[in-house]
Coordinates of N, CA, C and O in Angstrom, one line a residue:
M103 N -169.1 -0.6 96.2 CA -168.6 0.1 95.6 C -168.8 0.9 94.6 O -170.1 0.2 93.6
H104 N -168.5 2.1 93.6 CA -168.6 2.3 92.9 C -167.6 2.3 91.8 O -166.5 2.9 92.5
I105 N -168.0 1.9 90.7 CA -167.0 1.9 89.9 C -166.9 3.1 88.7 O -168.4 3.0 87.9
T106 N -166.4 3.5 88.0 CA -166.4 4.7 86.6 C -166.1 3.5 85.8 O -165.4 2.8 85.8
L107 N -166.3 4.2 84.4 CA -165.9 3.9 83.0 C -164.5 3.3 83.2 O -164.3 2.3 82.8
F108 N -163.5 4.4 83.6 CA -162.1 4.1 83.5 C -161.7 3.2 84.4 O -161.1 2.6 84.2
D109 N -162.5 3.3 85.9 CA -162.1 2.1 86.5 C -162.5 0.8 85.7 O -161.5 -0.4 85.8
A110 N -163.4 0.3 85.2 CA -164.0 -1.0 84.8 C -162.8 -1.0 83.3 O -162.6 -2.2 82.8
A111 N -162.5 -0.1 82.4 CA -161.3 -0.3 81.1 C -160.1 -1.0 81.2 O -159.7 -1.1 81.1
Q112 N -159.9 0.1 83.0 CA -158.5 -0.8 83.7 C -158.2 -2.3 84.0 O -157.6 -2.3 83.6
Q113 N -159.5 -2.8 84.0 CA -159.8 -4.2 85.0 C -159.9 -4.7 83.5 O -159.2 -6.1 84.2
V114 N -160.6 -4.6 82.8 CA -160.4 -4.7 81.3 C -158.9 -5.1 80.7 O -158.4 -6.6 80.2
R115 N -158.4 -4.1 80.7 CA -156.7 -4.0 80.3 C -155.7 -4.9 81.0 O -155.2 -5.7 80.9
D116 N -156.4 -4.6 82.6 CA -155.2 -5.7 83.7 C -155.8 -7.4 83.1 O -154.5 -8.3 83.3
S117 N -157.0 -7.8 83.3 CA -157.3 -9.0 83.1 C -156.7 -9.7 81.9 O -156.7 -11.0 81.2
L118 N -156.6 -8.8 80.5 CA -156.1 -9.0 79.3 C -155.6 -10.0 79.2 O -155.6 -10.8 78.5
G119 N -154.1 -9.5 79.7 CA -152.8 -10.2 79.6 C -152.9 -11.5 80.3 O -151.9 -12.5 80.0
K120 N -153.8 -11.7 81.3 CA -153.8 -13.3 82.1 C -154.3 -14.3 81.3 O -155.4 -14.2 81.3
I121 N -153.1 -15.5 81.4 CA -153.6 -16.6 80.6 C -153.2 -17.8 81.9 O -152.5 -17.6 82.6
D122 N -154.7 -18.8 82.1 CA -154.1 -19.8 82.6 C -153.0 -20.5 82.5 O -153.0 -21.1 81.2
P123 N -151.9 -20.4 83.0 CA -150.7 -21.3 82.1 C -151.2 -23.2 81.8 O -150.0 -23.1 81.2
E124 N -152.3 -23.1 82.9 CA -152.5 -24.8 82.7 C -152.6 -25.2 81.2 O -152.7 -26.0 80.4
T125 N -154.3 -24.0 80.9 CA -154.7 -24.7 79.9 C -154.7 -23.5 78.9 O -154.8 -24.0 77.4
G126 N -154.0 -22.6 79.1 CA -153.6 -21.5 77.9 C -154.5 -20.8 77.8 O -154.8 -19.7 76.3
E127 N -156.0 -20.9 78.3 CA -157.2 -19.7 78.0 C -157.3 -18.5 79.1 O -156.3 -18.4 79.9
L128 N -157.9 -17.9 78.5 CA -158.1 -16.4 79.5 C -158.3 -16.6 80.9 O -159.7 -17.3 80.5
I129 N -158.2 -15.8 81.5 CA -158.5 -15.9 82.9 C -160.0 -15.8 82.8 O -160.8 -15.0 82.5
E130 N -160.7 -16.3 83.6 CA -162.5 -16.0 83.7 C -162.6 -14.9 83.9 O -163.7 -13.6 84.0
T131 N -161.7 -13.6 84.6 CA -162.0 -12.3 85.4 C -161.6 -11.5 83.2 O -162.9 -10.6 83.6
Y132 N -161.7 -11.9 82.6 CA -161.6 -11.0 81.8 C -163.1 -10.8 81.3 O -163.7 -9.5 80.5
A133 N -164.1 -11.8 81.1 CA -165.2 -11.9 80.3 C -166.2 -11.0 81.4 O -167.0 -10.1 81.4
E134 N -166.0 -11.2 82.7 CA -166.5 -10.3 84.0 C -166.3 -9.3 83.7 O -167.3 -8.0 83.6
S135 N -164.7 -8.3 83.9 CA -164.7 -7.1 83.0 C -165.1 -6.6 81.9 O -165.4 -5.1 82.3
R136 N -164.9 -7.3 81.0 CA -165.6 -6.5 80.2 C -167.3 -6.7 80.2 O -167.9 -5.6 79.5
A137 N -167.8 -7.6 80.3 CA -169.3 -6.9 81.2 C -169.6 -6.1 81.6 O -170.6 -5.3 81.7
L138 N -169.0 -5.9 82.7 CA -169.3 -4.5 83.4 C -168.6 -3.6 83.0 O -169.3 -2.5 83.3
F139 N -167.4 -3.5 82.0 CA -166.9 -2.5 81.0 C -168.1 -2.1 79.7 O -168.6 -0.9 80.2
E140 N -168.8 -2.8 79.6 CA -170.1 -2.8 78.7 C -171.3 -2.2 79.1 O -171.8 -0.8 79.0
Q141 N -171.5 -2.7 80.3 CA -172.7 -2.1 81.2 C -172.5 -0.4 81.3 O -173.0 0.1 81.2
K142 N -171.5 -0.4 81.8 CA -171.0 1.3 82.5 C -170.5 1.9 81.0 O -170.9 3.0 81.2
A143 N -170.4 1.5 79.7 CA -170.0 2.1 78.5 C -171.6 2.5 78.2 O -171.7 3.5 77.8
V144 N -172.6 1.9 78.5 CA -174.2 1.8 78.1 C -174.5 3.7 79.1 O -175.3 3.5 78.3
A145 N -173.9 3.0 80.3 CA -174.6 3.9 80.9 C -174.0 5.2 80.6 O -174.9 6.7 80.7
C146 N -172.6 5.2 80.0 CA -172.5 6.8 79.9 C -173.2 7.2 78.6 O -173.1 8.4 78.3
V147 N -173.5 6.3 77.4 CA -173.8 6.5 76.4 C -175.2 7.3 76.7 O -175.6 8.0 75.7
A148 N -176.0 6.4 77.5 CA -177.4 7.1 77.2 C -177.2 8.4 78.6 O -178.1 9.4 77.7
Y149 N -176.1 8.6 79.3 CA -176.1 9.9 79.6 C -175.7 11.2 78.7 O -176.4 12.2 78.6
A150 N -174.9 10.3 77.7 CA -174.6 11.3 76.6 C -175.9 12.2 75.7 O -176.2 12.8 75.6
K151 N -176.1 10.6 75.1 CA -177.4 11.1 74.4 C -178.4 12.3 75.5 O -179.6 12.8 74.4
D152 N -178.6 11.5 76.7 CA -179.7 12.7 77.7 C -179.2 14.2 77.8 O -180.1 14.9 77.4
E153 N -178.0 14.0 77.8 CA -177.4 15.5 77.9 C -177.2 16.3 76.7 O -177.7 17.0 76.5
A154 N -177.1 15.9 75.6 CA -176.9 16.3 74.0 C -179.0 16.4 73.8 O -179.0 17.5 73.0
A155 N -179.7 15.8 74.2 CA -181.4 15.9 74.2 C -181.6 17.5 74.9 O -182.5 18.4 74.7
G156 N -181.0 17.2 76.3 CA -181.2 18.4 76.8 C -180.8 19.8 76.3 O -181.7 21.0 76.4
I157 N -179.7 20.0 75.9 CA -179.1 20.5 75.2 C -179.9 20.9 74.1 O -179.8 22.6 74.1
E158 N -180.1 20.6 73.1 CA -181.0 20.7 71.9 C -182.3 21.5 72.6 O -182.8 22.5 72.3
A159 N -182.9 21.2 73.4 CA -184.0 21.3 74.4 C -183.8 23.2 74.4 O -184.7 23.7 74.3
A160 N -183.1 23.1 75.3 CA -182.4 24.4 75.9 C -182.3 25.6 74.5 O -182.4 26.7 74.8
K161 N -181.6 24.9 73.7 CA -181.5 26.2 72.5 C -182.6 26.1 72.3 O -182.9 27.7 71.3
A162 N -183.6 25.1 71.9 CA -184.9 25.5 71.0 C -185.7 26.3 72.0 O -186.6 27.2 71.6
M163 N -185.5 26.7 73.3 CA -186.1 27.4 74.2 C -185.5 28.0 73.9 O -186.6 29.7 74.2
I164 N -184.4 28.8 74.0 CA -183.9 30.0 74.0 C -184.2 30.8 72.3 O -184.1 31.9 72.6
K165 N -184.1 29.9 71.2 CA -184.9 31.0 70.2 C -186.1 30.9 70.3 O -186.5 31.8 69.6
A166 N -187.0 30.0 70.9 CA -188.5 30.6 70.6 C -188.0 31.7 71.7 O -189.5 32.7 71.5
M167 N -187.9 32.0 73.0 CA -188.3 32.6 74.1 C -187.4 34.3 73.1 O -187.9 35.3 73.0
Q168 N -186.5 33.7 72.0 CA -185.8 34.8 71.5 C -186.8 35.5 70.0 O -187.0 36.8 70.0
D169 N -187.6 34.8 69.9 CA -188.6 35.0 68.6 C -189.3 35.6 69.4 O -190.2 36.9 68.9
K170 N -189.9 35.1 70.5 CA -190.8 36.1 71.6 C -190.8 37.2 71.8 O -191.7 38.2 71.8
I171 N -189.5 37.9 72.3 CA -188.9 39.1 72.6 C -189.3 39.8 70.7 O -189.5 41.1 71.2
K172 N -188.8 39.5 70.5 CA -188.5 39.8 69.2 C -189.8 40.4 68.6 O -190.2 41.5 68.3
A173 N -190.9 39.2 68.6 CA -192.5 39.8 68.4 C -192.7 40.7 69.2 O -193.2 41.7 69.3
R174 N -192.6 40.4 70.5 CA -193.4 41.6 71.6 C -192.0 43.0 71.5 O -193.3 44.6 71.6
E175 N -191.2 43.4 70.7 CA -190.4 44.3 70.5 C -190.7 45.1 69.2 O -191.4 46.0 69.5
A176 N -191.5 44.2 68.2 CA -192.2 44.9 67.4 C -193.3 45.3 67.5 O -193.7 46.2 66.9
R177 N -194.4 44.7 68.5 CA -195.5 45.4 68.8 C -195.4 46.1 69.7 O -196.6 47.6 69.7
L178 N -194.8 46.4 70.4 CA -194.0 47.4 71.3 C -194.1 48.7 70.1 O -194.5 50.0 70.5
E179 N -193.5 48.3 69.2 CA -192.9 49.5 68.0 C -194.1 50.2 67.4 O -194.5 51.4 67.1
R180 N -195.1 49.0 67.2 CA -196.3 49.0 66.7 C -196.9 50.5 67.1 O -197.6 51.0 66.8
F181 N -197.2 49.8 68.4 CA -197.9 50.5 69.4 C -197.7 52.1 69.4 O -198.0 52.7 69.9
K182 N -196.0 52.3 70.2 CA -195.4 53.6 70.0 C -196.1 54.3 68.9 O -196.5 55.6 68.8
V183 N -195.9 54.3 67.4 CA -196.4 54.6 66.5 C -197.7 55.1 65.9 O -198.3 56.0 66.1
Y184 N -199.1 53.6 66.9 CA -199.8 54.0 66.7 C -200.2 54.9 67.9 O -200.8 56.3 67.3
M185 N -199.6 55.6 69.1 CA -200.1 56.4 70.2 C -199.5 57.7 69.7 O -200.4 58.5 69.6
A186 N -198.4 57.9 68.9 CA -198.0 59.0 68.4 C -198.8 59.5 67.4 O -198.9 60.7 67.4
D187 N -198.9 58.7 66.6 CA -200.0 59.1 65.3 C -201.3 59.6 66.3 O -202.0 60.9 65.6
C188 N -201.8 59.1 67.2 CA -203.0 59.7 67.6 C -203.2 61.2 68.5 O -203.7 61.8 68.4
M189 N -202.0 61.0 69.0 CA -201.2 62.5 69.9 C -201.2 63.3 68.7 O -201.7 64.5 69.0
K190 N -200.6 63.1 67.6 CA -200.7 64.2 66.4 C -201.8 64.4 66.1 O -201.8 65.7 65.4
A191 N -202.7 63.7 66.0 CA -204.0 63.5 65.3 C -205.0 64.3 65.7 O -205.6 65.6 65.3
T192 N -205.2 64.4 67.2 CA -205.2 65.3 68.3 C -204.9 67.0 68.4 O -205.6 67.4 69.3
G193 N -203.6 67.0 68.2 CA -202.2 67.9 68.6 C -201.9 68.0 70.1 O -201.1 69.1 70.4
I194 N -202.2 67.0 70.8 CA -201.9 66.8 71.7 C -200.2 66.3 72.0 O -200.3 65.1 71.5
T195 N -199.7 67.0 72.8 CA -198.2 66.1 72.5 C -197.9 65.5 73.5 O -195.9 66.2 73.6
E196 N -198.0 66.0 75.0 CA -197.7 65.4 76.5 C -198.8 64.8 77.3 O -200.3 65.9 77.0
V197 N -198.5 63.6 77.5 CA -199.7 63.3 78.3 C -198.8 62.8 79.7 O -197.6 62.4 79.5
K198 N -199.5 62.5 80.8 CA -198.6 62.6 82.2 C -200.1 62.0 83.0 O -200.9 62.5 82.9
H199 N -199.2 60.9 83.6 CA -200.4 60.2 85.1 C -200.4 61.4 86.1 O -199.6 62.1 86.6
E200 N -201.4 61.0 86.6 CA -201.9 62.2 87.8 C -200.7 62.4 89.1 O -200.8 63.6 89.1
T201 N -200.5 61.6 88.8 CA -199.1 61.5 90.0 C -197.9 61.5 90.1 O -196.9 61.7 90.4
G202 N -197.8 61.6 88.1 CA -196.4 62.3 88.0 C -195.5 60.6 87.9 O -194.4 60.9 87.7
L203 N -195.6 59.5 87.9 CA -195.2 58.1 88.3 C -194.7 58.1 86.4 O -193.1 57.4 86.2
F204 N -195.3 58.4 85.1 CA -195.1 58.5 83.7 C -195.8 59.2 83.0 O -196.4 60.4 83.4
S205 N -195.1 59.5 81.6 CA -195.3 60.6 81.1 C -195.4 59.9 79.5 O -194.0 59.1 79.2
A206 N -195.6 60.6 78.3 CA -195.4 60.5 77.0 C -195.7 61.7 76.4 O -196.0 62.6 76.7
K207 N -194.3 62.0 75.7 CA -194.2 63.5 75.1 C -193.8 63.2 73.5 O -192.9 62.2 72.8
L208 N -194.7 63.3 72.6 CA -194.8 63.8 71.4 C -193.3 65.1 70.9 O -193.8 66.4 71.3
H209 N -192.5 64.9 70.3 CA -191.9 65.7 69.9 C -191.8 65.3 68.4 O -191.2 65.0 67.6
L210 N -192.2 66.4 67.9 CA -192.4 66.9 66.5 C -191.4 67.4 65.3 O -190.8 68.1 66.3
D211 N -191.7 66.3 64.4 CA -190.0 66.7 63.9 C -188.7 66.8 64.6 O -187.9 67.5 64.0
R212 N -188.4 66.3 65.3 CA -187.1 65.9 65.9 C -185.9 65.1 65.4 O -185.2 65.8 65.2
D213 N -186.1 64.3 65.2 CA -185.4 63.3 64.5 C -185.5 63.6 63.0 O -186.3 63.4 62.3
E214 N -183.9 63.2 62.7 CA -183.3 63.4 61.6 C -182.5 62.2 60.7 O -182.0 61.9 61.6
S215 N -182.9 61.7 59.6 CA -182.1 60.8 59.5 C -182.1 60.9 57.7 O -182.5 61.4 57.2
I216 N -181.0 60.0 57.1 CA -180.7 60.5 55.5 C -181.2 59.0 55.2 O -181.0 58.0 55.4
V217 N -181.8 58.9 53.8 CA -182.3 57.8 53.3 C -182.1 57.2 52.0 O -182.2 58.5 51.3
I218 N -181.3 57.1 51.9 CA -180.5 56.8 50.2 C -181.3 55.8 49.5 O -181.6 55.0 49.7
D219 N -181.3 56.2 48.6 CA -182.2 55.4 47.5 C -181.1 54.6 46.7 O -180.1 54.5 46.6
E220 N -182.1 53.8 46.7 CA -181.3 52.2 46.0 C -180.7 52.6 44.4 O -181.6 52.8 43.9
G221 N -179.5 52.1 44.5 CA -178.5 52.0 43.1 C -178.0 53.4 42.9 O -177.9 53.5 42.2
A222 N -178.1 54.4 44.0 CA -177.7 55.7 43.6 C -176.0 56.0 43.9 O -175.7 55.2 44.8
T223 N -175.8 56.6 43.0 CA -173.8 57.0 43.5 C -174.0 58.0 43.8 O -174.8 59.3 43.7
F224 N -172.8 58.2 44.6 CA -172.2 59.9 45.2 C -170.8 60.3 44.9 O -170.1 58.9 44.5
P225 N -171.0 61.2 44.8 CA -169.0 61.6 44.7 C -168.7 61.4 45.9 O -169.2 61.1 47.0
A226 N -167.6 61.2 45.6 CA -165.9 61.1 46.6 C -166.3 61.7 47.7 O -165.9 61.3 48.9
A227 N -166.3 63.1 47.5 CA -166.2 63.9 48.8 C -167.7 63.4 49.7 O -167.5 63.5 50.8
L228 N -168.7 62.8 49.4 CA -170.0 62.6 50.0 C -169.6 61.3 50.7 O -171.1 60.6 51.1
C229 N -168.6 60.3 50.2 CA -168.5 58.7 50.9 C -167.5 58.7 52.0 O -166.3 59.6 52.1
N230 N -167.5 57.6 52.6 CA -166.6 57.3 53.9 C -165.2 56.7 52.9 O -165.1 56.4 52.0
P231 N -164.1 57.0 53.9 CA -163.0 56.6 53.2 C -163.0 54.9 53.0 O -162.0 54.8 51.7
P232 N -163.1 54.0 53.7 CA -162.9 52.2 53.0 C -163.2 52.3 51.7 O -164.3 52.9 50.6
K233 N -163.0 51.0 51.0 CA -162.5 50.6 49.4 C -163.9 49.2 49.3 O -163.6 48.6 50.5
P234 N -164.6 49.4 49.0 CA -165.2 50.5 47.9 C -166.0 51.7 48.7 O -166.3 51.5 49.7
P235 N -166.0 52.9 47.8 CA -166.8 54.0 48.9 C -167.8 53.7 49.7 O -168.4 53.3 48.2
E236 N -168.5 54.0 50.6 CA -169.4 54.2 50.6 C -170.2 55.2 51.7 O -169.5 56.1 51.4
P237 N -171.1 55.6 50.8 CA -172.0 56.9 51.1 C -171.7 57.4 52.5 O -172.6 56.2 53.0
S238 N -171.6 58.0 52.9 CA -171.0 59.1 54.1 C -172.4 59.7 54.6 O -173.0 60.8 54.1
K239 N -173.9 59.1 55.1 CA -174.8 59.7 55.5 C -174.4 61.4 56.2 O -175.5 62.1 55.8
T240 N -173.7 61.1 57.6 CA -173.1 62.4 57.6 C -173.0 63.4 56.7 O -173.7 64.6 56.7
L241 N -171.7 63.3 55.8 CA -171.5 64.0 55.0 C -172.5 64.8 53.8 O -172.9 65.9 53.7
I242 N -173.9 63.4 53.6 CA -174.9 64.1 53.1 C -175.6 64.8 53.4 O -176.1 65.8 53.1
K243 N -175.9 64.8 55.0 CA -176.5 65.3 55.6 C -176.1 67.2 55.8 O -177.2 67.8 55.9
A244 N -175.0 66.9 55.9 CA -174.2 68.3 56.4 C -174.5 68.8 54.6 O -174.9 70.1 55.0
A245 N -174.4 68.3 53.8 CA -174.3 69.3 52.6 C -176.0 69.3 52.3 O -176.6 70.6 51.8
I246 N -176.6 68.8 52.3 CA -178.4 69.0 52.3 C -178.6 70.1 53.2 O -179.6 71.1 52.5
K247 N -178.0 70.3 54.3 CA -178.7 71.0 55.3 C -178.0 72.4 54.9 O -178.4 73.9 55.7
A248 N -176.5 72.3 53.9 CA -176.3 73.6 53.4 C -176.8 74.2 52.2 O -176.4 75.0 52.1
G249 N -178.0 73.6 51.6 CA -178.5 73.7 50.7 C -178.0 73.2 49.8 O -178.6 73.9 47.9
E250 N -177.5 72.8 49.4 CA -176.4 71.9 48.2 C -178.0 71.1 47.9 O -178.2 69.8 48.6
P251 N -177.9 70.4 46.5 CA -178.6 69.4 45.7 C -177.9 68.2 45.9 O -177.0 68.1 45.5
V252 N -178.3 67.3 46.4 CA -178.2 66.1 46.7 C -178.8 64.9 46.4 O -179.8 64.7 46.2
A253 N -178.1 64.5 44.6 CA -179.6 63.6 43.9 C -179.4 62.4 44.6 O -178.1 61.8 44.8
G254 N -180.7 62.0 44.9 CA -181.0 60.6 45.2 C -180.3 59.9 46.7 O -180.7 59.1 47.4
A255 N -180.5 61.1 47.3 CA -180.7 61.2 49.1 C -181.8 62.5 49.3 O -182.0 63.7 48.9
H256 N -182.4 62.1 50.5 CA -183.0 63.5 51.0 C -183.6 62.9 52.8 O -183.1 61.8 52.5
L257 N -183.8 63.8 52.9 CA -183.5 64.3 54.4 C -184.7 64.0 55.1 O -186.2 64.3 54.5
V258 N -184.8 63.0 55.8 CA -186.9 62.3 56.4 C -186.6 63.1 58.2 O -185.6 62.7 58.7
R259 N -188.1 63.9 58.2 CA -187.9 64.1 59.5 C -188.8 63.5 60.1 O -189.9 62.7 59.5
K260 N -189.0 62.7 61.7 CA -189.6 61.8 61.9 C -190.0 62.3 63.4 O -189.2 63.0 64.0
D261 N -191.0 61.9 63.9 CA -191.8 61.8 65.6 C -191.0 61.1 66.4 O -190.6 60.1 65.8
R262 N -190.4 61.6 67.5 CA -190.3 61.0 68.4 C -190.8 60.7 70.0 O -191.5 62.0 70.2
L263 N -191.3 59.6 70.3 CA -192.2 59.3 71.2 C -191.4 58.7 72.5 O -190.9 58.0 72.0
T264 N -191.3 59.4 73.7 CA -190.5 59.1 74.7 C -191.7 58.8 75.6 O -192.6 60.0 76.5
I265 N -191.1 57.5 76.3 CA -192.2 57.4 77.5 C -191.2 56.7 78.3 O -190.3 55.9 78.8
S266 N -191.5 57.6 79.5 CA -190.6 57.2 80.6 C -191.3 57.8 82.3 O -192.6 57.2 82.4

């Protein structure tokens, strides 16, 4: 017969009020019920401790895997920079596998982004609407491309390597 912790607790509650009318003592079933409850409760505590340890181990494993993924992503980005530098140095902008399964193409000066110097301030016309005003890279880029001098920001051109 399988008795749950709830059933054991119910047996303790049921036997708690049973008193021998002749002696005025608690009937022995209370001690037996209490021992069974304590045994079940200890097993439940062991389960909870084991489950908590399993959860913590899973969290640690996930964190370790996330760290490994980040490291591999960083290594891949460094490799792409290395490959792009080598291709640029040789003047070769495209390489393909002989069967066409994969290729790499170097697009020179294709990507543009704005780098804002630390501590630089900009007029409200070059800032996004929220308070406090934040510089808008889109507006700054448009101003620079239109030939306006913008102190504190400059246009940077980067190479892009695509692997397909």
